[in-house]
């Protein structure tokens, strides 16, 4: 197994086990979102097709819900703005 193959499997397992977004997986592993995405969509299907299918389902669910997360972040931002009178950046 090649290093990238092993990494793709570890990334896929993490995403499935934690119902993770690409962004949170990238932050956890300390690598870019594009590397995560390429590993789980290009490399992983050749290594473990079943895991790749599970990852695809999680990523599709996250994509369908992303407008909700964005709306929630905006709501929290403006609630803090009203409370403190200035815009502050929320840390993830």
XYZ file of N, CA, C and O in Angstrom:
368
model
N 0.861 -1.193 0.000
C 0.000 0.000 0.000
C 0.890 1.233 0.000
O 1.822 1.342 0.785
N 0.616 2.138 -0.869
C 1.342 3.397 -0.994
C 0.940 4.329 0.147
O -0.157 4.241 0.690
N 1.829 5.269 0.503
C 1.563 6.219 1.587
C 0.242 6.960 1.372
O -0.563 7.087 2.289
N 0.010 7.452 0.153
C -1.228 8.183 -0.124
C -2.452 7.280 0.018
O -3.513 7.741 0.419
N -2.297 5.997 -0.304
C -3.406 5.054 -0.133
C -3.757 4.922 1.347
O -4.929 4.962 1.723
N -2.732 4.778 2.173
C -2.946 4.657 3.614
C -3.583 5.924 4.175
O -4.510 5.863 4.975
N -3.087 7.067 3.719
C -3.652 8.340 4.178
C -5.109 8.468 3.757
O -5.966 8.903 4.544
N -5.424 8.067 2.539
C -6.800 8.151 2.050
C -7.731 7.297 2.906
O -8.847 7.722 3.231
N -7.277 6.113 3.292
C -8.088 5.229 4.144
C -8.287 5.866 5.521
O -9.404 5.889 6.051
N -7.204 6.394 6.105
C -7.328 7.041 7.421
C -8.277 8.237 7.366
O -9.106 8.432 8.262
N -8.170 9.021 6.302
C -9.066 10.170 6.147
C -10.517 9.720 6.000
O -11.419 10.290 6.616
N -10.734 8.704 5.177
C -12.082 8.188 4.972
C -12.695 7.661 6.252
O -13.858 7.936 6.564
N -11.905 6.907 7.012
C -12.406 6.376 8.284
C -12.754 7.496 9.247
O -13.779 7.455 9.922
N -11.908 8.527 9.295
C -12.169 9.659 10.180
C -13.463 10.370 9.790
O -14.293 10.682 10.648
N -13.628 10.612 8.513
C -14.821 11.325 8.039
C -16.087 10.534 8.370
O -17.072 11.096 8.854
N -16.063 9.227 8.145
C -17.243 8.395 8.408
C -17.505 8.287 9.914
O -18.641 8.460 10.368
N -16.470 8.011 10.698
C -16.649 7.813 12.143
C -17.117 9.083 12.849
O -17.859 9.016 13.824
N -16.666 10.242 12.373
C -16.983 11.503 13.037
C -18.027 12.329 12.302
O -18.303 13.451 12.718
N -18.573 11.783 11.210
C -19.536 12.517 10.393
C -18.970 13.898 10.076
O -19.639 14.924 10.199
N -17.704 13.906 9.689
C -16.900 15.108 9.558
C -17.079 15.800 8.212
O -17.348 15.164 7.203
N -16.875 17.103 8.226
C -16.809 17.859 6.980
C -15.365 17.806 6.474
O -14.440 17.486 7.233
N -15.167 18.139 5.215
C -13.814 18.190 4.659
C -13.000 19.230 5.418
O -11.841 19.010 5.756
N -13.619 20.342 5.730
C -12.919 21.415 6.449
C -12.459 20.961 7.841
O -11.318 21.213 8.228
N -13.317 20.282 8.583
C -12.915 19.858 9.928
C -11.875 18.731 9.864
O -10.982 18.671 10.695
N -11.957 17.870 8.862
C -10.941 16.823 8.695
C -9.597 17.449 8.335
O -8.549 17.030 8.842
N -9.616 18.468 7.490
C -8.381 19.147 7.117
C -7.726 19.790 8.333
O -6.505 19.713 8.512
N -8.541 20.395 9.158
C -8.020 21.024 10.371
C -7.450 19.967 11.321
O -6.373 20.141 11.887
N -8.145 18.858 11.483
C -7.706 17.785 12.376
C -6.376 17.187 11.922
O -5.476 16.960 12.726
N -6.233 16.916 10.613
C -5.027 16.281 10.086
C -3.939 17.276 9.716
O -2.811 16.883 9.423
N -4.262 18.563 9.684
C -3.273 19.575 9.364
C -2.859 19.585 7.901
O -1.714 19.900 7.577
N -3.796 19.233 7.025
C -3.530 19.266 5.587
C -4.651 20.048 4.908
O -5.668 20.348 5.527
N -4.460 20.363 3.639
C -5.417 21.230 2.961
C -6.727 20.502 2.637
O -6.768 19.277 2.520
N -7.765 21.309 2.458
C -9.071 20.762 2.074
C -8.992 20.088 0.717
O -9.624 19.051 0.507
N -8.208 20.648 -0.187
C -8.104 20.051 -1.520
C -7.404 18.694 -1.466
O -7.757 17.788 -2.223
N -6.445 18.535 -0.565
C -5.784 17.236 -0.398
C -6.769 16.212 0.158
O -6.827 15.077 -0.317
N -7.548 16.613 1.150
C -8.568 15.722 1.716
C -9.518 15.288 0.606
O -9.791 14.106 0.421
N -10.029 16.266 -0.120
C -11.019 15.986 -1.159
C -10.447 15.055 -2.226
O -11.099 14.081 -2.628
N -9.237 15.315 -2.678
C -8.626 14.472 -3.706
C -8.408 13.054 -3.183
O -8.701 12.072 -3.882
N -7.914 12.927 -1.959
C -7.656 11.599 -1.400
C -8.932 10.768 -1.301
O -8.935 9.587 -1.637
N -10.020 11.384 -0.832
C -11.234 10.593 -0.605
C -12.098 10.423 -1.852
O -12.938 9.529 -1.886
N -11.881 11.256 -2.877
C -12.689 11.099 -4.091
C -11.943 10.449 -5.242
O -12.576 9.844 -6.107
N -10.616 10.570 -5.274
C -9.841 10.010 -6.380
C -9.087 8.746 -5.964
O -9.172 7.718 -6.634
N -8.367 8.801 -4.858
C -7.522 7.684 -4.440
C -8.321 6.609 -3.713
O -8.163 5.410 -3.983
N -9.173 7.015 -2.774
C -9.893 6.046 -1.943
C -10.750 5.052 -2.732
O -10.739 3.863 -2.406
N -11.470 5.447 -3.766
C -12.272 4.452 -4.498
C -11.447 3.311 -5.099
O -11.940 2.191 -5.217
N -10.197 3.579 -5.449
C -9.331 2.521 -5.966
C -8.814 1.606 -4.873
O -8.452 0.469 -5.130
N -8.767 2.104 -3.641
C -8.207 1.341 -2.523
C -9.299 0.579 -1.771
O -9.140 -0.603 -1.461
N -10.398 1.263 -1.438
C -11.481 0.661 -0.651
C -12.808 1.236 -1.141
O -13.257 2.284 -0.682
N -13.419 0.554 -2.075
C -14.644 1.048 -2.710
C -15.800 1.209 -1.705
O -16.567 2.175 -1.773
N -15.914 0.285 -0.760
C -17.010 0.363 0.221
C -16.861 1.601 1.109
O -17.825 2.339 1.338
N -15.660 1.824 1.605
C -15.407 3.002 2.441
C -15.627 4.281 1.633
O -16.196 5.244 2.142
N -15.196 4.274 0.390
C -15.391 5.439 -0.477
C -16.877 5.762 -0.628
O -17.264 6.932 -0.647
N -17.709 4.740 -0.720
C -19.155 4.963 -0.808
C -19.715 5.583 0.451
O -20.582 6.469 0.393
N -19.210 5.132 1.614
C -19.665 5.709 2.883
C -19.226 7.168 2.989
O -20.000 8.028 3.431
N -17.990 7.444 2.595
C -17.484 8.816 2.633
C -18.306 9.697 1.704
O -18.690 10.812 2.062
N -18.607 9.204 0.526
C -19.392 9.973 -0.440
C -20.755 10.343 0.146
O -21.225 11.474 -0.015
N -21.367 9.409 0.857
C -22.671 9.682 1.471
C -22.555 10.789 2.520
O -23.414 11.687 2.582
N -21.507 10.745 3.342
C -21.308 11.781 4.364
C -21.067 13.127 3.699
O -21.651 14.142 4.095
N -20.221 13.154 2.668
C -19.924 14.422 1.997
C -21.157 14.993 1.299
O -21.372 16.213 1.305
N -21.974 14.145 0.716
C -23.205 14.628 0.072
C -24.175 15.187 1.106
O -24.831 16.204 0.863
N -24.274 14.523 2.260
C -25.140 15.019 3.336
C -24.642 16.383 3.811
O -25.423 17.319 3.983
N -23.319 16.498 3.988
C -22.748 17.775 4.422
C -22.994 18.873 3.400
O -23.275 20.015 3.766
N -22.884 18.532 2.134
C -23.118 19.527 1.090
C -24.571 19.998 1.108
O -24.861 21.188 0.950
N -25.482 19.066 1.341
C -26.904 19.419 1.387
C -27.238 20.284 2.602
O -28.174 21.077 2.560
N -26.447 20.154 3.669
C -26.728 20.895 4.906
C -25.909 22.171 5.059
O -26.119 22.927 5.998
N -24.991 22.434 4.147
C -24.065 23.547 4.370
C -24.755 24.896 4.450
O -24.302 25.780 5.175
N -25.853 25.073 3.748
C -26.553 26.357 3.836
C -27.120 26.567 5.237
O -27.244 27.692 5.705
N -27.439 25.485 5.931
C -27.949 25.598 7.294
C -26.840 26.026 8.252
O -27.049 26.871 9.119
N -25.639 25.425 8.092
C -24.506 25.797 8.945
C -24.118 27.256 8.710
O -23.810 27.976 9.650
N -24.138 27.680 7.455
C -23.806 29.069 7.140
C -24.811 30.037 7.733
O -24.450 31.075 8.276
N -26.068 29.678 7.655
C -27.118 30.523 8.238
C -26.991 30.612 9.744
O -27.188 31.681 10.332
N -26.637 29.505 10.384
C -26.468 29.494 11.833
C -25.276 30.367 12.237
O -25.345 31.113 13.208
N -24.188 30.283 11.482
C -23.005 31.100 11.777
C -23.333 32.587 11.651
O -22.907 33.399 12.486
N -24.096 32.942 10.625
C -24.482 34.345 10.431
C -25.383 34.806 11.575
O -25.215 35.907 12.107
N -26.301 33.961 11.986
C -27.198 34.298 13.088
C -26.403 34.548 14.370
O -26.645 35.520 15.090
N -25.429 33.684 14.654
C -24.605 33.836 15.857
C -23.756 35.102 15.783
O -23.611 35.824 16.767
N -23.220 35.380 14.606
C -22.390 36.577 14.412
C -23.188 37.832 14.732
O -22.720 38.715 15.467
N -24.402 37.945 14.192
C -25.187 39.151 14.410
C -25.781 39.214 15.810
O -25.998 40.307 16.336
N -25.971 38.093 16.445
C -26.410 38.107 17.844
C -25.303 38.698 18.715
O -25.569 39.504 19.618
N -24.068 38.328 18.441
C -22.940 38.889 19.193
C -22.744 40.365 18.873
O -22.397 41.160 19.749
N -22.982 40.740 17.624
C -22.864 42.141 17.234
C -23.864 42.988 18.012
O -23.542 44.067 18.508
N -25.090 42.499 18.130
C -26.108 43.225 18.897
C -25.713 43.312 20.371
O -25.922 44.324 21.020
N -25.138 42.219 20.898
C -24.798 42.172 22.314
C -23.622 43.087 22.651
O -23.648 43.801 23.646
N -22.583 43.065 21.829
C -21.365 43.797 22.146
C -21.195 45.088 21.347
O -20.263 45.836 21.574
N -22.053 45.327 20.377
C -22.000 46.556 19.618
C -20.921 46.610 18.554
O -20.664 47.644 17.967
N -20.246 45.509 18.333
C -19.242 45.464 17.274
C -19.160 44.036 16.745
O -19.570 43.096 17.400
N -18.638 43.932 15.568
C -18.511 42.628 14.927
C -17.243 41.952 15.443
O -16.167 42.538 15.440
N -17.371 40.744 15.942
C -16.207 39.990 16.373
C -16.152 38.688 15.591
O -17.170 38.175 15.153
N -14.953 38.180 15.416
C -14.772 36.951 14.631
C -14.923 35.747 15.554
O -14.309 35.683 16.604
N -15.760 34.811 15.128
C -15.956 33.576 15.870
C -14.878 32.581 15.490
O -14.622 32.365 14.312
N -14.257 31.970 16.452
C -13.253 30.935 16.193
C -13.945 29.597 16.060
O -14.885 29.289 16.778
N -13.462 28.785 15.123
C -14.039 27.449 14.896
C -13.355 26.450 15.777
O -12.237 26.444 16.035
